[in-house]
Short mmCIF file of C-alpha atoms in Angstrom, two decimals:
data_model
loop_
_atom_site.label_atom_id
_atom_site.label_comp_id
_atom_site.label_asym_id
_atom_site.label_seq_id
_atom_site.Cartn_x
_atom_site.Cartn_y
_atom_site.Cartn_z
CA UNK A 1482 83.00 102.93 127.05
CA UNK A 1483 86.58 101.62 126.88
CA UNK A 1484 87.16 98.30 125.00
CA UNK A 1485 88.69 95.25 126.33
CA UNK A 1486 90.92 93.39 123.56
CA UNK A 1487 90.96 89.79 123.41
CA UNK A 1488 93.46 87.61 121.29
CA UNK A 1489 93.18 85.78 119.28
CA UNK A 1490 89.78 86.49 117.71
CA UNK A 1491 89.56 82.85 116.35
CA UNK A 1492 91.43 79.79 117.06
CA UNK A 1493 91.20 76.44 115.80
CA UNK A 1494 92.77 73.46 117.45
CA UNK A 1495 92.86 69.69 117.60
CA UNK A 1496 91.12 67.66 120.25
CA UNK A 1497 93.29 67.11 123.25
CA UNK A 1498 95.52 70.19 122.69
CA UNK A 1499 95.85 72.77 125.00
CA UNK A 1500 94.61 76.42 124.20
CA UNK A 1501 95.45 79.89 125.95
CA UNK A 1502 93.04 82.81 125.41
CA UNK A 1503 94.14 85.99 126.41
CA UNK A 1504 92.39 89.28 127.53
CA UNK A 1505 94.37 92.64 127.74
CA UNK A 1506 93.58 94.38 131.12
CA UNK A 1507 92.13 98.12 131.12
CA UNK A 1508 93.88 100.46 133.59
CA UNK A 1509 92.32 100.53 136.86
CA UNK A 1510 89.89 97.56 136.47
CA UNK A 1511 90.30 94.89 139.19
CA UNK A 1512 87.84 92.41 138.63
CA UNK A 1513 88.23 89.95 135.63
CA UNK A 1514 85.87 87.37 134.34
CA UNK A 1515 85.28 84.62 131.63
CA UNK A 1516 82.04 83.59 130.24
CA UNK A 1517 81.34 81.03 127.57
CA UNK A 1518 78.65 80.96 124.67
CA UNK A 1519 78.25 77.79 122.99
CA UNK A 1520 76.59 78.31 119.35
CA UNK A 1521 73.19 79.08 119.77
CA UNK A 1522 72.88 79.17 123.59
CA UNK A 1523 73.03 81.15 126.41
CA UNK A 1524 76.07 83.17 127.67
CA UNK A 1525 77.23 81.15 130.73
CA UNK A 1526 79.51 82.33 133.57
CA UNK A 1527 82.81 80.26 134.03
CA UNK A 1528 85.02 82.33 136.63
CA UNK A 1529 85.65 85.54 138.41
CA UNK A 1530 89.06 86.63 139.40
CA UNK A 1531 90.24 89.35 141.76
CA UNK A 1532 93.56 90.04 143.37
CA UNK A 1533 95.34 87.06 141.78
CA UNK A 1534 92.68 84.55 143.11
CA UNK A 1535 89.67 82.88 141.77
CA UNK A 1536 86.72 84.64 143.61
CA UNK A 1537 84.01 82.52 142.18
CA UNK A 1538 83.56 79.67 139.70
CA UNK A 1539 80.60 77.91 138.07
CA UNK A 1540 80.15 74.07 137.55
CA UNK A 1541 81.60 74.43 134.13
CA UNK A 1542 85.06 75.47 135.33
CA UNK A 1543 86.47 72.12 136.44
CA UNK A 1544 90.03 70.92 136.46
CA UNK A 1545 90.35 71.31 132.73
CA UNK A 1546 90.26 75.29 133.00
CA UNK A 1547 92.59 77.34 134.79
CA UNK A 1548 93.16 81.32 134.89
CA UNK A 1549 95.96 83.60 135.74
CA UNK A 1550 97.07 86.95 135.54
CA UNK A 1551 100.90 86.63 135.96
CA UNK A 1552 102.56 90.26 137.02
CA UNK A 1553 99.58 92.26 136.38
CA UNK A 1554 100.01 91.28 132.48
CA UNK A 1555 97.32 89.70 130.26
CA UNK A 1556 94.41 87.81 132.07
CA UNK A 1557 94.53 84.22 130.57
CA UNK A 1558 92.16 81.26 130.37
CA UNK A 1559 93.95 77.85 129.58
CA UNK A 1560 91.91 75.15 128.75
CA UNK A 1561 93.97 71.79 128.90
CA UNK A 1562 93.02 68.94 126.66
CA UNK A 1563 90.35 70.22 124.72
CA UNK A 1564 87.16 68.40 123.86
CA UNK A 1565 84.74 69.06 121.07
CA UNK A 1566 82.22 70.43 123.20
CA UNK A 1567 84.67 73.12 124.26
CA UNK A 1568 83.87 75.08 120.96
CA UNK A 1569 82.53 78.18 121.81
CA UNK A 1570 82.82 81.81 121.94
CA UNK A 1571 84.59 82.93 125.10
CA UNK A 1572 84.24 86.44 126.46
CA UNK A 1573 86.46 88.13 128.96
CA UNK A 1574 84.91 90.97 130.89
CA UNK A 1575 86.35 93.44 133.27
CA UNK A 1576 84.99 95.65 136.11
CA UNK A 1577 86.29 98.75 137.44
CA UNK A 1578 85.50 102.18 138.08
CA UNK A 1579 84.19 102.74 134.42
CA UNK A 1580 81.90 99.96 135.10
CA UNK A 1581 81.59 96.37 133.55
CA UNK A 1582 83.00 95.76 129.98
CA UNK A 1583 82.99 92.86 127.78
CA UNK A 1584 85.47 91.86 125.31
CA UNK A 1585 84.71 91.21 121.51
CA UNK A 1586 85.30 87.22 122.20
CA UNK A 1587 87.45 84.72 121.10
CA UNK A 1588 85.91 81.93 118.80
CA UNK A 1589 87.20 78.49 119.73
CA UNK A 1590 86.69 75.56 117.38
CA UNK A 1591 88.00 72.23 118.56
CA UNK A 1592 88.13 69.74 115.44
CA UNK B 190 68.46 82.34 143.07
CA UNK B 191 69.15 84.44 139.96
CA UNK B 192 68.16 83.92 136.49
CA UNK B 193 66.66 85.71 133.48
CA UNK B 194 64.26 84.60 131.20
CA UNK B 195 63.60 86.25 127.77
CA UNK B 196 61.20 86.05 124.85
CA UNK B 197 61.96 82.91 122.72
CA UNK B 198 63.08 83.91 118.85
CA UNK B 199 63.75 84.06 116.08
CA UNK B 200 61.73 87.45 115.50
CA UNK B 201 61.09 88.92 111.99
CA UNK B 202 59.74 92.35 111.50
CA UNK B 203 59.57 94.79 108.80
CA UNK B 204 61.37 97.78 108.78
CA UNK B 205 59.64 100.49 110.98
CA UNK B 206 57.72 98.06 112.85
CA UNK B 207 57.42 98.26 116.66
CA UNK B 208 59.54 95.83 118.56
CA UNK B 209 58.91 94.22 121.88
CA UNK B 210 61.37 91.56 123.41
CA UNK B 211 60.10 90.67 126.80
CA UNK B 212 62.45 89.83 129.82
CA UNK B 213 61.83 88.91 133.23
CA UNK B 214 64.27 88.13 136.21
CA UNK B 215 64.61 86.35 139.45
CA UNK B 216 67.07 87.67 141.65
CA UNK B 217 68.35 87.87 145.57
CA UNK B 218 68.61 91.30 146.29
CA UNK B 219 68.33 94.06 143.76
CA UNK B 220 69.96 93.61 140.48
CA UNK B 221 70.94 96.00 137.94
CA UNK B 222 69.58 95.09 134.60
CA UNK B 223 70.89 95.17 131.04
CA UNK B 224 70.42 94.56 127.51
CA UNK B 225 73.36 93.69 125.20
CA UNK B 226 73.22 93.17 121.66
CA UNK B 227 75.41 91.05 119.57
CA UNK B 228 75.77 91.72 115.89
CA UNK B 229 76.78 88.76 113.63
CA UNK B 230 80.55 87.65 114.17
CA UNK B 231 81.07 90.04 117.00
CA UNK B 232 81.11 90.60 120.83
CA UNK B 233 78.61 91.49 123.42
CA UNK B 234 77.85 95.31 123.19
CA UNK B 235 76.06 97.09 125.99
CA UNK B 236 73.00 98.48 124.65
CA UNK B 237 71.44 99.95 127.73
CA UNK B 238 70.96 99.43 131.44
CA UNK B 239 68.89 100.38 134.63
CA UNK B 240 70.27 100.15 138.04
CA UNK B 241 67.09 100.58 140.02
CA UNK B 242 63.33 100.28 140.07
CA UNK B 243 61.59 102.56 137.77
CA UNK B 244 64.70 103.63 135.92
CA UNK B 245 64.47 103.62 132.27
CA UNK B 246 67.48 102.93 130.06
CA UNK B 247 67.67 104.17 126.45
CA UNK B 248 69.99 104.12 123.63
CA UNK B 249 69.70 104.19 119.75
CA UNK B 250 66.05 104.44 119.99
CA UNK B 251 65.66 101.52 122.43
CA UNK B 252 64.15 101.56 125.82
CA UNK B 253 63.56 99.22 128.71
CA UNK B 254 62.07 100.36 132.20
CA UNK B 255 63.21 98.51 135.35
CA UNK B 256 59.73 97.32 136.81
CA UNK B 257 60.31 95.60 140.19
CA UNK B 258 56.39 94.95 140.61
CA UNK B 259 56.46 92.65 137.70
CA UNK B 260 60.42 91.98 137.70
CA UNK B 261 60.53 92.89 134.18
CA UNK B 262 62.73 94.80 131.78
CA UNK B 263 61.23 94.55 128.55
CA UNK B 264 63.05 96.05 125.48
CA UNK B 265 61.27 98.23 122.86
CA UNK B 266 61.84 100.14 119.85
CA UNK B 267 59.29 102.25 118.07
CA UNK B 268 60.43 101.98 114.50
CA UNK B 269 63.05 99.15 113.72
CA UNK B 270 65.80 99.31 111.11
CA UNK B 271 67.51 96.58 108.93
CA UNK B 272 70.63 97.64 110.90
CA UNK B 273 69.01 96.39 114.14
CA UNK B 274 69.26 92.98 113.09
CA UNK B 275 71.26 91.12 115.90
CA UNK B 276 70.84 88.82 118.70
CA UNK B 277 69.54 90.98 122.04
CA UNK B 278 70.42 89.39 125.46
CA UNK B 279 69.01 90.29 128.67
CA UNK B 280 70.91 90.21 131.61
CA UNK B 281 71.02 91.00 135.53
CA UNK B 282 74.11 91.56 137.68
CA UNK B 283 73.99 91.72 141.42
CA UNK B 284 77.71 92.12 141.96
CA UNK B 285 79.98 89.39 141.03
CA UNK B 286 78.52 87.85 137.82
CA UNK B 287 76.11 88.20 135.07
CA UNK B 288 73.16 86.19 134.50
CA UNK B 289 72.01 85.95 130.93
CA UNK B 290 69.07 85.33 128.92
CA UNK B 291 69.17 82.76 126.06
CA UNK B 292 69.31 85.54 123.49
CA UNK B 293 66.60 86.56 121.08
CA UNK B 294 67.38 86.69 117.37
CA UNK B 295 65.94 89.62 115.47
CA UNK B 296 65.69 90.00 111.65
CA UNK B 297 64.47 93.32 110.16
CA UNK B 298 63.52 92.84 106.72
CA UNK B 299 63.22 95.82 104.20
#
């Protein structure tokens, strides 16, 4: 199964700061997703992205969040003005001919 | 709607004991079903999957059978090892997104 690389693996940020989480695309994978897992809770869907557009988003994905994949490069999740409750593990996922693959995650800690 | 319900943890077993983690789902349509495992400090790893009714997914001694009549996908292993200690997530997928259970933490003691 191909690997999905996410960077950074761990980020600590101060409340109110902006963070950008990155996901390296796998060749021929067309659909991209972000999921979030608050410590001890279930993995929750945030957003799906296809053909440079958001195709679906959850209630969690409010104006604080944005995604983009400029010029076919890394798929990014931007969180503006982070809050303490944004502390979580963020997983990128991709879907293509090889199926569905999750990344190793970025642990975000907001202090 | 779509949802997944799995057995609450934590579960603690002795090495070589039999493991069952229950999982049931609700879905519109016919989902594919998955078990993911998360080792401490790591991401989600696919353990096994089944894409249609009566399929059995298996990997590393773990098995789960897609039961449409009971809408279940229970995870089983005949003899657990200490290295199986992890959090196990049941999930369903009907196209555009996954629906995860809350996870079941398993600790296997020697």
